Amino acid sequence: MSFLRVLNLLNNSFYNQIPQSIGGLRRLETLYLTNNSVSGEIPSNLSSCSKLTIVRMAGNRLTGEIPAFLGFLSNLKVLSFYNNSLRGSIPPSLGNLSSLEELALTYNALDGIIPETLGRLTNLSIFLAAANAISGTLPVAMFNLSNIRGNKISGQIPISITNASNLDVLQFNDNRLSGK
């Protein structure tokens, strides 16, 4: 299947780990594995799929950390890993994805801070990170925030948020924000 561009296995009953052979799909642009029972870590040789634009693996049993190599798949527009068991912090390398429009990480076991590098993502319009243990302060440069409720984010909401002309919804509830 070396010419495969779209692999859509959405809403099935697949289980076990994602096979390493997926890295052989070098022309793959869209990968939908949402709502299965896939477990294990995100395979490292997915980094060979340099044409990927959409990766949706939400609603599975994925473990391990979000791999830093994802930040070097320069065509990515959508990364969706919500409702898994991913741990660790958000890799700063994701700030390299200038085309990234959606980053969905809600309902995992992520901790650490939101990397300053995500502030470079001018196309990011959906950032979902609720129900994790993310802490620290908000990066001043993040304008297009959507949903970071239910974490441990502290400090003040940056005044620069007033420049977010494309912002439709802003949800910061259930954090540790303070100030004006």
mmCIF file of C-alpha atoms in Angstrom, residues 15-128:
data_model
loop_
_atom_site.group_PDB
_atom_site.id
_atom_site.type_symbol
_atom_site.label_atom_id
_atom_site.label_comp_id
_atom_site.label_asym_id
_atom_site.label_seq_id
_atom_site.Cartn_x
_atom_site.Cartn_y
_atom_site.Cartn_z
ATOM 1 C CA TYR A 15 -6.776 -3.183 19.623
ATOM 2 C CA ASN A 16 -3.109 -3.838 20.443
ATOM 3 C CA GLN A 17 -0.344 -1.520 19.328
ATOM 4 C CA ILE A 18 -0.119 0.502 16.144
ATOM 5 C CA PRO A 19 2.122 -1.624 13.899
ATOM 6 C CA GLN A 20 5.607 -0.291 13.169
ATOM 7 C CA SER A 21 4.935 -0.975 9.484
ATOM 8 C CA ILE A 22 2.829 2.195 9.410
ATOM 9 C CA GLY A 23 6.121 4.044 8.932
ATOM 10 C CA GLY A 24 6.361 2.472 5.501
ATOM 11 C CA LEU A 25 3.378 4.491 4.290
ATOM 12 C CA ARG A 26 5.563 7.353 3.080
ATOM 13 C CA ARG A 27 2.782 9.066 1.104
ATOM 14 C CA LEU A 28 0.279 8.963 3.976
ATOM 15 C CA GLU A 29 -1.376 12.361 4.526
ATOM 16 C CA THR A 30 -4.338 11.526 6.772
ATOM 17 C CA LEU A 31 -4.429 9.019 9.620
ATOM 18 C CA TYR A 32 -7.687 8.422 11.516
ATOM 19 C CA LEU A 33 -7.526 5.893 14.359
ATOM 20 C CA THR A 34 -10.075 7.643 16.598
ATOM 21 C CA ASN A 35 -12.389 5.612 18.866
ATOM 22 C CA ASN A 36 -10.766 2.214 18.869
ATOM 23 C CA SER A 37 -8.918 0.361 21.628
ATOM 24 C CA VAL A 38 -5.419 0.891 20.282
ATOM 25 C CA SER A 39 -2.800 0.772 23.050
ATOM 26 C CA GLY A 40 0.913 1.260 23.479
ATOM 27 C CA GLU A 41 3.056 4.173 22.422
ATOM 28 C CA ILE A 42 2.872 6.291 19.298
ATOM 29 C CA PRO A 43 5.237 4.438 16.941
ATOM 30 C CA SER A 44 8.567 6.174 16.399
ATOM 31 C CA ASN A 45 8.762 5.381 12.712
ATOM 32 C CA LEU A 46 5.639 7.458 12.101
ATOM 33 C CA SER A 47 8.331 10.113 11.661
ATOM 34 C CA SER A 48 8.934 8.613 8.191
ATOM 35 C CA CYS A 49 5.470 9.735 7.102
ATOM 36 C CA SER A 50 6.626 13.255 6.248
ATOM 37 C CA LYS A 51 3.497 14.124 4.245
ATOM 38 C CA LEU A 52 1.115 13.739 7.205
ATOM 39 C CA THR A 53 -1.305 16.649 7.587
ATOM 40 C CA ILE A 54 -3.910 15.107 9.908
ATOM 41 C CA VAL A 55 -3.295 12.672 12.779
ATOM 42 C CA ARG A 56 -6.370 11.794 14.832
ATOM 43 C CA MET A 57 -5.835 9.107 17.492
ATOM 44 C CA ALA A 58 -8.344 10.263 20.105
ATOM 45 C CA GLY A 59 -10.394 7.839 22.175
ATOM 46 C CA ASN A 60 -7.873 5.034 22.468
ATOM 47 C CA ARG A 61 -5.564 3.641 25.161
ATOM 48 C CA LEU A 62 -2.306 5.182 24.012
ATOM 49 C CA THR A 63 0.429 5.466 26.640
ATOM 50 C CA GLY A 64 3.870 6.980 26.809
ATOM 51 C CA GLU A 65 4.813 10.511 25.877
ATOM 52 C CA ILE A 66 3.933 12.664 22.903
ATOM 53 C CA PRO A 67 6.994 12.099 20.693
ATOM 54 C CA ALA A 68 9.149 15.131 19.938
ATOM 55 C CA PHE A 69 9.545 13.972 16.309
ATOM 56 C CA LEU A 70 5.965 15.089 15.610
ATOM 57 C CA GLY A 71 7.266 18.649 15.736
ATOM 58 C CA PHE A 72 9.337 17.952 12.642
ATOM 59 C CA LEU A 73 6.465 16.737 10.435
ATOM 60 C CA SER A 74 6.172 20.173 8.867
ATOM 61 C CA ASN A 75 2.870 19.594 7.035
ATOM 62 C CA LEU A 76 0.836 18.780 10.168
ATOM 63 C CA LYS A 77 -2.358 20.803 10.559
ATOM 64 C CA VAL A 78 -4.179 18.594 13.086
ATOM 65 C CA LEU A 79 -2.861 16.583 16.033
ATOM 66 C CA SER A 80 -5.618 15.014 18.100
ATOM 67 C CA PHE A 81 -4.746 12.739 21.019
ATOM 68 C CA TYR A 82 -7.520 13.553 23.498
ATOM 69 C CA ASN A 83 -8.968 10.838 25.734
ATOM 70 C CA ASN A 84 -5.910 8.582 25.968
ATOM 71 C CA SER A 85 -3.396 7.900 28.742
ATOM 72 C CA LEU A 86 -0.478 9.941 27.431
ATOM 73 C CA ARG A 87 1.884 11.326 30.063
ATOM 74 C CA GLY A 88 4.825 13.685 30.252
ATOM 75 C CA SER A 89 4.913 17.213 28.949
ATOM 76 C CA ILE A 90 3.983 18.843 25.668
ATOM 77 C CA PRO A 91 7.123 18.699 23.495
ATOM 78 C CA PRO A 92 8.516 22.177 22.710
ATOM 79 C CA SER A 93 9.224 20.906 19.177
ATOM 80 C CA LEU A 94 5.491 21.209 18.396
ATOM 81 C CA GLY A 95 6.195 24.938 18.164
ATOM 82 C CA ASN A 96 7.938 24.194 14.844
ATOM 83 C CA LEU A 97 4.616 23.282 13.208
ATOM 84 C CA SER A 98 3.791 26.592 11.556
ATOM 85 C CA SER A 99 0.777 25.041 9.772
ATOM 86 C CA LEU A 100 -0.748 23.544 12.946
ATOM 87 C CA GLU A 101 -4.391 24.599 13.347
ATOM 88 C CA GLU A 102 -5.634 22.129 15.980
ATOM 89 C CA LEU A 103 -3.886 20.551 18.959
ATOM 90 C CA ALA A 104 -6.269 18.410 21.046
ATOM 91 C CA LEU A 105 -4.785 16.888 24.215
ATOM 92 C CA THR A 106 -7.748 16.870 26.626
ATOM 93 C CA TYR A 107 -8.213 13.928 29.050
ATOM 94 C CA ASN A 108 -4.693 12.556 29.280
ATOM 95 C CA ALA A 109 -2.153 12.553 32.119
ATOM 96 C CA LEU A 110 0.030 15.355 30.766
ATOM 97 C CA ASP A 111 1.968 17.581 33.147
ATOM 98 C CA GLY A 112 4.659 20.210 32.887
ATOM 99 C CA ILE A 113 4.102 23.611 31.329
ATOM 100 C CA ILE A 114 2.762 24.880 28.032
ATOM 101 C CA PRO A 115 5.977 25.471 26.056
ATOM 102 C CA GLU A 116 6.718 29.071 25.030
ATOM 103 C CA THR A 117 7.335 27.736 21.509
ATOM 104 C CA LEU A 118 3.584 27.179 21.033
ATOM 105 C CA GLY A 119 3.281 30.963 20.972
ATOM 106 C CA ARG A 120 4.823 30.879 17.496
ATOM 107 C CA LEU A 121 1.843 28.966 16.099
ATOM 108 C CA THR A 122 -0.057 31.792 14.443
ATOM 109 C CA ASN A 123 -2.445 29.372 12.684
ATOM 110 C CA LEU A 124 -3.366 27.535 15.899
ATOM 111 C CA SER A 125 -7.073 28.166 16.440
ATOM 112 C CA ILE A 126 -7.965 25.122 18.571
ATOM 113 C CA PHE A 127 -5.864 24.215 21.602
ATOM 114 C CA LEU A 128 -7.593 21.744 23.900
#
